DNA sequence: TAGGCCATCTGGTCCT
DNA sequence: AGGACCAGATGGCCTA
C-alpha cells in the first residue's frame, strides 16, 4: 500500500454557520411569523399573496438546505466513527508492513484471515493437537502465528486462547 | 496520466 | 418525525 499523509479535505458544501449568517430568513423566523408581519401590514392585495407564497417557498428551501447541512454533519461524524473503528482494528491485526497503513479492504481481509487462523489454532489445541496453524486462503497463517508469539508472552497467549476456546465452545453449544 | 483509495455529499430506506 | 444507515456519485490526493 502507499503511505498516506494526513490531508485536510476542502469542504465543498457551505458551512452551516456561514449559511445561517447569510440567510435572511432564519429558522427562528418561520412562515407563521412572516404571516403575522403581513397581517400587521394589512396585507390583502394580490401582490401580498404572491409575496407570502414566495416567502414560504424561500423558507422551505432554506429549511431544507439547513436540514441537509445538519444531515451531512451527522454523516461525517458517523464516517469518522467508522474510520476510528477501522484504525482500532488495524492496531490489533499483526501485519508485516507496520510502517504502511493498511487500506480498508486490506484491513478487513487480513482480519478475516487472522480470525480464521486463530480459530483453527484454538480448535486444534482444544482437541489435543499441537498448535500448528494451517494456511488459510491468501493469508500466511504461520507467519501470523509467529508474529503473535513475538507480540504476546506465553501467559497472555494462554489466557487469550482459553478465552477464545471457551467462547467457541459456548458458541458451538448454542448453535 | 491512469488507477486506487479516500472523504464528502446526497437521496432513499429503515428504524425508533 | 427525525436520526441512522446505506449505496452511488463526485472530486481530490497519491503512486507507479
PDB file of C-alpha atoms in Angstrom, chain A:
ATOM      1  CA  UNK A   1       0.000   0.000   0.000  1.00  0.00           C
ATOM      2  CA  UNK A   2       1.036   3.577  -0.032  1.00  0.00           C
ATOM      3  CA  UNK A   3       1.914   5.871   2.790  1.00  0.00           C
ATOM      4  CA  UNK A   4      -0.806   8.395   3.326  1.00  0.00           C
ATOM      5  CA  UNK A   5      -0.092  11.847   4.506  1.00  0.00           C
ATOM      6  CA  UNK A   6      -2.808  13.449   6.547  1.00  0.00           C
ATOM      7  CA  UNK A   7      -4.698  15.768   4.308  1.00  0.00           C
ATOM      8  CA  UNK A   8      -7.441  18.175   5.038  1.00  0.00           C
ATOM      9  CA  UNK A   9     -10.220  17.919   2.555  1.00  0.00           C
ATOM     10  CA  UNK A  10     -11.665  21.070   1.185  1.00  0.00           C
ATOM     11  CA  UNK A  11     -15.282  21.109   2.154  1.00  0.00           C
ATOM     12  CA  UNK A  12     -17.441  21.666  -0.878  1.00  0.00           C
ATOM     13  CA  UNK A  13     -20.629  22.394   0.942  1.00  0.00           C
ATOM     14  CA  UNK A  14     -21.347  25.711   2.515  1.00  0.00           C
ATOM     15  CA  UNK A  15     -20.552  25.810   6.172  1.00  0.00           C
ATOM     16  CA  UNK A  16     -23.638  25.637   8.335  1.00  0.00           C
ATOM     17  CA  UNK A  17     -22.665  28.708  10.330  1.00  0.00           C
ATOM     18  CA  UNK A  18     -21.983  30.675   7.182  1.00  0.00           C
ATOM     19  CA  UNK A  19     -25.295  29.580   5.794  1.00  0.00           C
ATOM     20  CA  UNK A  20     -27.120  30.726   8.889  1.00  0.00           C
ATOM     21  CA  UNK A  21     -25.283  34.032   8.796  1.00  0.00           C
ATOM     22  CA  UNK A  22     -26.057  34.801   5.189  1.00  0.00           C
ATOM     23  CA  UNK A  23     -29.629  33.590   5.243  1.00  0.00           C
ATOM     24  CA  UNK A  24     -32.169  36.378   5.597  1.00  0.00           C
ATOM     25  CA  UNK A  25     -34.979  34.109   6.706  1.00  0.00           C
ATOM     26  CA  UNK A  26     -33.625  32.181   9.631  1.00  0.00           C
ATOM     27  CA  UNK A  27     -35.062  29.167  11.372  1.00  0.00           C
ATOM     28  CA  UNK A  28     -36.180  31.461  14.168  1.00  0.00           C
ATOM     29  CA  UNK A  29     -38.403  33.294  11.697  1.00  0.00           C
ATOM     30  CA  UNK A  30     -40.703  30.661  10.321  1.00  0.00           C
ATOM     31  CA  UNK A  31     -43.649  31.108   7.986  1.00  0.00           C
ATOM     32  CA  UNK A  32     -46.040  31.790  10.859  1.00  0.00           C
ATOM     33  CA  UNK A  33     -44.039  34.867  11.801  1.00  0.00           C
ATOM     34  CA  UNK A  34     -43.943  36.090   8.230  1.00  0.00           C
ATOM     35  CA  UNK A  35     -47.712  35.760   8.037  1.00  0.00           C
ATOM     36  CA  UNK A  36     -48.060  37.702  11.273  1.00  0.00           C
ATOM     37  CA  UNK A  37     -45.953  40.529   9.850  1.00  0.00           C
ATOM     38  CA  UNK A  38     -48.130  40.609   6.785  1.00  0.00           C
ATOM     39  CA  UNK A  39     -51.256  40.882   8.851  1.00  0.00           C
ATOM     40  CA  UNK A  40     -49.720  43.796  10.715  1.00  0.00           C
ATOM     41  CA  UNK A  41     -49.065  45.458   7.372  1.00  0.00           C
ATOM     42  CA  UNK A  42     -52.680  44.842   6.365  1.00  0.00           C
ATOM     43  CA  UNK A  43     -51.786  42.502   3.532  1.00  0.00           C
ATOM     44  CA  UNK A  44     -54.871  41.904   1.462  1.00  0.00           C
ATOM     45  CA  UNK A  45     -53.742  42.592  -2.101  1.00  0.00           C
ATOM     46  CA  UNK A  46     -52.646  40.055  -4.732  1.00  0.00           C
ATOM     47  CA  UNK A  47     -49.056  41.244  -4.555  1.00  0.00           C
ATOM     48  CA  UNK A  48     -49.004  40.442  -0.871  1.00  0.00           C
ATOM     49  CA  UNK A  49     -50.397  36.992  -1.574  1.00  0.00           C
ATOM     50  CA  UNK A  50     -47.639  36.207  -4.048  1.00  0.00           C
ATOM     51  CA  UNK A  51     -45.108  37.618  -1.604  1.00  0.00           C
ATOM     52  CA  UNK A  52     -46.377  35.210   1.021  1.00  0.00           C
ATOM     53  CA  UNK A  53     -46.050  32.273  -1.326  1.00  0.00           C
ATOM     54  CA  UNK A  54     -42.543  33.368  -2.283  1.00  0.00           C
ATOM     55  CA  UNK A  55     -41.522  33.798   1.346  1.00  0.00           C
ATOM     56  CA  UNK A  56     -42.951  30.434   2.256  1.00  0.00           C
ATOM     57  CA  UNK A  57     -41.138  28.828  -0.646  1.00  0.00           C
ATOM     58  CA  UNK A  58     -37.881  30.528   0.247  1.00  0.00           C
ATOM     59  CA  UNK A  59     -38.150  29.455   3.840  1.00  0.00           C
ATOM     60  CA  UNK A  60     -38.927  25.888   2.844  1.00  0.00           C
ATOM     61  CA  UNK A  61     -35.875  25.798   0.610  1.00  0.00           C
ATOM     62  CA  UNK A  62     -33.671  27.234   3.304  1.00  0.00           C
ATOM     63  CA  UNK A  63     -35.049  24.909   5.932  1.00  0.00           C
ATOM     64  CA  UNK A  64     -34.420  22.048   3.554  1.00  0.00           C
ATOM     65  CA  UNK A  65     -30.898  23.234   2.985  1.00  0.00           C
ATOM     66  CA  UNK A  66     -30.290  23.593   6.705  1.00  0.00           C
ATOM     67  CA  UNK A  67     -31.556  20.086   7.343  1.00  0.00           C
ATOM     68  CA  UNK A  68     -29.253  18.853   4.611  1.00  0.00           C
ATOM     69  CA  UNK A  69     -26.253  20.527   6.208  1.00  0.00           C
ATOM     70  CA  UNK A  70     -27.099  19.007   9.572  1.00  0.00           C
ATOM     71  CA  UNK A  71     -27.559  15.649   7.955  1.00  0.00           C
ATOM     72  CA  UNK A  72     -24.184  15.984   6.227  1.00  0.00           C
ATOM     73  CA  UNK A  73     -22.554  16.781   9.540  1.00  0.00           C
ATOM     74  CA  UNK A  74     -24.065  13.682  11.154  1.00  0.00           C
ATOM     75  CA  UNK A  75     -22.965  11.560   8.250  1.00  0.00           C
ATOM     76  CA  UNK A  76     -19.436  12.947   8.551  1.00  0.00           C
ATOM     77  CA  UNK A  77     -19.383  12.104  12.253  1.00  0.00           C
ATOM     78  CA  UNK A  78     -20.660   8.627  11.507  1.00  0.00           C
ATOM     79  CA  UNK A  79     -17.937   8.051   8.939  1.00  0.00           C
ATOM     80  CA  UNK A  80     -15.316   9.329  11.375  1.00  0.00           C
ATOM     81  CA  UNK A  81     -16.538   6.808  13.930  1.00  0.00           C
ATOM     82  CA  UNK A  82     -16.335   4.093  11.321  1.00  0.00           C
ATOM     83  CA  UNK A  83     -12.795   5.129  10.458  1.00  0.00           C
ATOM     84  CA  UNK A  84     -11.830   5.109  14.124  1.00  0.00           C
ATOM     85  CA  UNK A  85     -13.116   1.571  14.322  1.00  0.00           C
ATOM     86  CA  UNK A  86     -11.041   0.657  11.280  1.00  0.00           C
ATOM     87  CA  UNK A  87      -7.986   2.193  12.920  1.00  0.00           C
ATOM     88  CA  UNK A  88      -8.624   0.240  16.120  1.00  0.00           C
ATOM     89  CA  UNK A  89      -8.883  -2.929  14.055  1.00  0.00           C
ATOM     90  CA  UNK A  90      -5.614  -2.155  12.224  1.00  0.00           C
ATOM     91  CA  UNK A  91      -3.855  -1.826  15.552  1.00  0.00           C
ATOM     92  CA  UNK A  92      -4.788  -5.316  16.710  1.00  0.00           C
ATOM     93  CA  UNK A  93      -4.050  -7.123  13.465  1.00  0.00           C
ATOM     94  CA  UNK A  94      -0.445  -8.174  13.179  1.00  0.00           C
ATOM     95  CA  UNK A  95       0.796  -7.471   9.691  1.00  0.00           C
ATOM     96  CA  UNK A  96       4.200  -7.363   8.046  1.00  0.00           C
ATOM     97  CA  UNK A  97       4.347  -3.806   6.806  1.00  0.00           C
ATOM     98  CA  UNK A  98       3.824  -1.978  10.057  1.00  0.00           C
ATOM     99  CA  UNK A  99       5.112   1.313   8.613  1.00  0.00           C
ATOM    100  CA  UNK A 100       2.393   1.405   5.981  1.00  0.00           C
ATOM    101  CA  UNK A 101      -1.247   1.990   6.689  1.00  0.00           C
ATOM    102  CA  UNK A 102      -3.492  -0.833   5.584  1.00  0.00           C
ATOM    103  CA  UNK A 103      -6.344   0.120   3.326  1.00  0.00           C
ATOM    104  CA  UNK A 104      -9.867  -0.659   4.473  1.00  0.00           C
ATOM    105  CA  UNK A 105     -10.261  -3.667   2.228  1.00  0.00           C
ATOM    106  CA  UNK A 106      -6.842  -4.961   3.296  1.00  0.00           C
ATOM    107  CA  UNK A 107      -7.763  -4.489   6.938  1.00  0.00           C
ATOM    108  CA  UNK A 108     -10.980  -6.463   6.587  1.00  0.00           C
ATOM    109  CA  UNK A 109      -9.386  -9.249   4.568  1.00  0.00           C
ATOM    110  CA  UNK A 110      -6.465  -9.573   6.942  1.00  0.00           C
ATOM    111  CA  UNK A 111      -8.753  -9.513   9.967  1.00  0.00           C
ATOM    112  CA  UNK A 112     -10.883 -12.277   8.491  1.00  0.00           C
ATOM    113  CA  UNK A 113      -7.845 -14.455   7.815  1.00  0.00           C
ATOM    114  CA  UNK A 114      -6.358 -13.702  11.191  1.00  0.00           C
ATOM    115  CA  UNK A 115      -9.537 -14.780  12.926  1.00  0.00           C
ATOM    116  CA  UNK A 116      -9.636 -17.922  10.825  1.00  0.00           C
ATOM    117  CA  UNK A 117      -6.090 -18.855  11.697  1.00  0.00           C
ATOM    118  CA  UNK A 118      -6.612 -18.145  15.389  1.00  0.00           C
ATOM    119  CA  UNK A 119      -9.797 -20.179  15.388  1.00  0.00           C
ATOM    120  CA  UNK A 120      -8.011 -23.041  13.715  1.00  0.00           C
ATOM    121  CA  UNK A 121      -5.231 -22.927  16.319  1.00  0.00           C
ATOM    122  CA  UNK A 122      -7.697 -22.864  19.164  1.00  0.00           C
ATOM    123  CA  UNK A 123      -9.690 -25.765  17.804  1.00  0.00           C
ATOM    124  CA  UNK A 124      -6.557 -27.850  17.310  1.00  0.00           C
ATOM    125  CA  UNK A 125      -5.283 -27.077  20.783  1.00  0.00           C
ATOM    126  CA  UNK A 126      -8.584 -27.821  22.403  1.00  0.00           C
ATOM    127  CA  UNK A 127      -8.659 -31.221  20.727  1.00  0.00           C
ATOM    128  CA  UNK A 128      -5.127 -32.077  21.976  1.00  0.00           C
ATOM    129  CA  UNK A 129      -3.140 -31.288  18.841  1.00  0.00           C
ATOM    130  CA  UNK A 130      -0.010 -29.195  18.597  1.00  0.00           C
ATOM    131  CA  UNK A 131      -0.668 -25.608  17.632  1.00  0.00           C
ATOM    132  CA  UNK A 132       0.382 -25.865  14.007  1.00  0.00           C
ATOM    133  CA  UNK A 133      -1.551 -23.303  12.082  1.00  0.00           C
ATOM    134  CA  UNK A 134      -2.956 -24.205   8.729  1.00  0.00           C
ATOM    135  CA  UNK A 135      -2.589 -21.702   5.952  1.00  0.00           C
ATOM    136  CA  UNK A 136      -5.988 -20.395   5.080  1.00  0.00           C
ATOM    137  CA  UNK A 137      -6.743 -18.519   1.905  1.00  0.00           C
ATOM    138  CA  UNK A 138      -4.157 -15.961   0.963  1.00  0.00           C
ATOM    139  CA  UNK A 139      -3.054 -15.239   4.500  1.00  0.00           C
ATOM    140  CA  UNK A 140       0.074 -16.879   5.775  1.00  0.00           C
ATOM    141  CA  UNK A 141      -1.237 -18.309   8.997  1.00  0.00           C
ATOM    142  CA  UNK A 142       2.079 -19.495  10.388  1.00  0.00           C
ATOM    143  CA  UNK A 143       3.623 -16.071   9.894  1.00  0.00           C
ATOM    144  CA  UNK A 144       0.717 -14.550  11.751  1.00  0.00           C
ATOM    145  CA  UNK A 145       1.173 -17.055  14.500  1.00  0.00           C
ATOM    146  CA  UNK A 146       4.897 -16.315  14.766  1.00  0.00           C
ATOM    147  CA  UNK A 147       4.132 -12.624  14.873  1.00  0.00           C
ATOM    148  CA  UNK A 148       1.547 -13.223  17.552  1.00  0.00           C
ATOM    149  CA  UNK A 149       4.080 -15.252  19.532  1.00  0.00           C
ATOM    150  CA  UNK A 150       6.551 -12.398  19.331  1.00  0.00           C
ATOM    151  CA  UNK A 151       3.970  -9.849  20.342  1.00  0.00           C
ATOM    152  CA  UNK A 152       2.476 -11.718  23.280  1.00  0.00           C
ATOM    153  CA  UNK A 153       4.014 -13.646  26.123  1.00  0.00           C
ATOM    154  CA  UNK A 154       3.085 -17.262  26.770  1.00  0.00           C
ATOM    155  CA  UNK A 155       0.894 -16.395  29.724  1.00  0.00           C
ATOM    156  CA  UNK A 156      -1.022 -13.776  27.817  1.00  0.00           C
ATOM    157  CA  UNK A 157      -1.388 -16.094  24.848  1.00  0.00           C
ATOM    158  CA  UNK A 158      -2.664 -18.933  27.008  1.00  0.00           C
ATOM    159  CA  UNK A 159      -5.140 -16.584  28.614  1.00  0.00           C
ATOM    160  CA  UNK A 160      -6.382 -15.434  25.235  1.00  0.00           C
ATOM    161  CA  UNK A 161      -6.547 -18.969  23.898  1.00  0.00           C
ATOM    162  CA  UNK A 162      -8.552 -20.121  26.910  1.00  0.00           C
ATOM    163  CA  UNK A 163     -10.880 -17.210  26.494  1.00  0.00           C
ATOM    164  CA  UNK A 164     -11.359 -17.873  22.794  1.00  0.00           C
ATOM    165  CA  UNK A 165     -11.745 -21.591  23.448  1.00  0.00           C
ATOM    166  CA  UNK A 166     -14.467 -21.033  25.997  1.00  0.00           C
ATOM    167  CA  UNK A 167     -16.250 -18.641  23.702  1.00  0.00           C
ATOM    168  CA  UNK A 168     -16.087 -21.062  20.789  1.00  0.00           C
ATOM    169  CA  UNK A 169     -17.331 -23.995  22.910  1.00  0.00           C
ATOM    170  CA  UNK A 170     -20.253 -21.987  24.210  1.00  0.00           C
ATOM    171  CA  UNK A 171     -20.975 -20.789  20.696  1.00  0.00           C
ATOM    172  CA  UNK A 172     -20.981 -24.386  19.429  1.00  0.00           C
ATOM    173  CA  UNK A 173     -23.312 -25.498  22.190  1.00  0.00           C
ATOM    174  CA  UNK A 174     -25.574 -22.615  21.411  1.00  0.00           C
ATOM    175  CA  UNK A 175     -25.862 -23.456  17.723  1.00  0.00           C
TER     176      UNK A 175
END
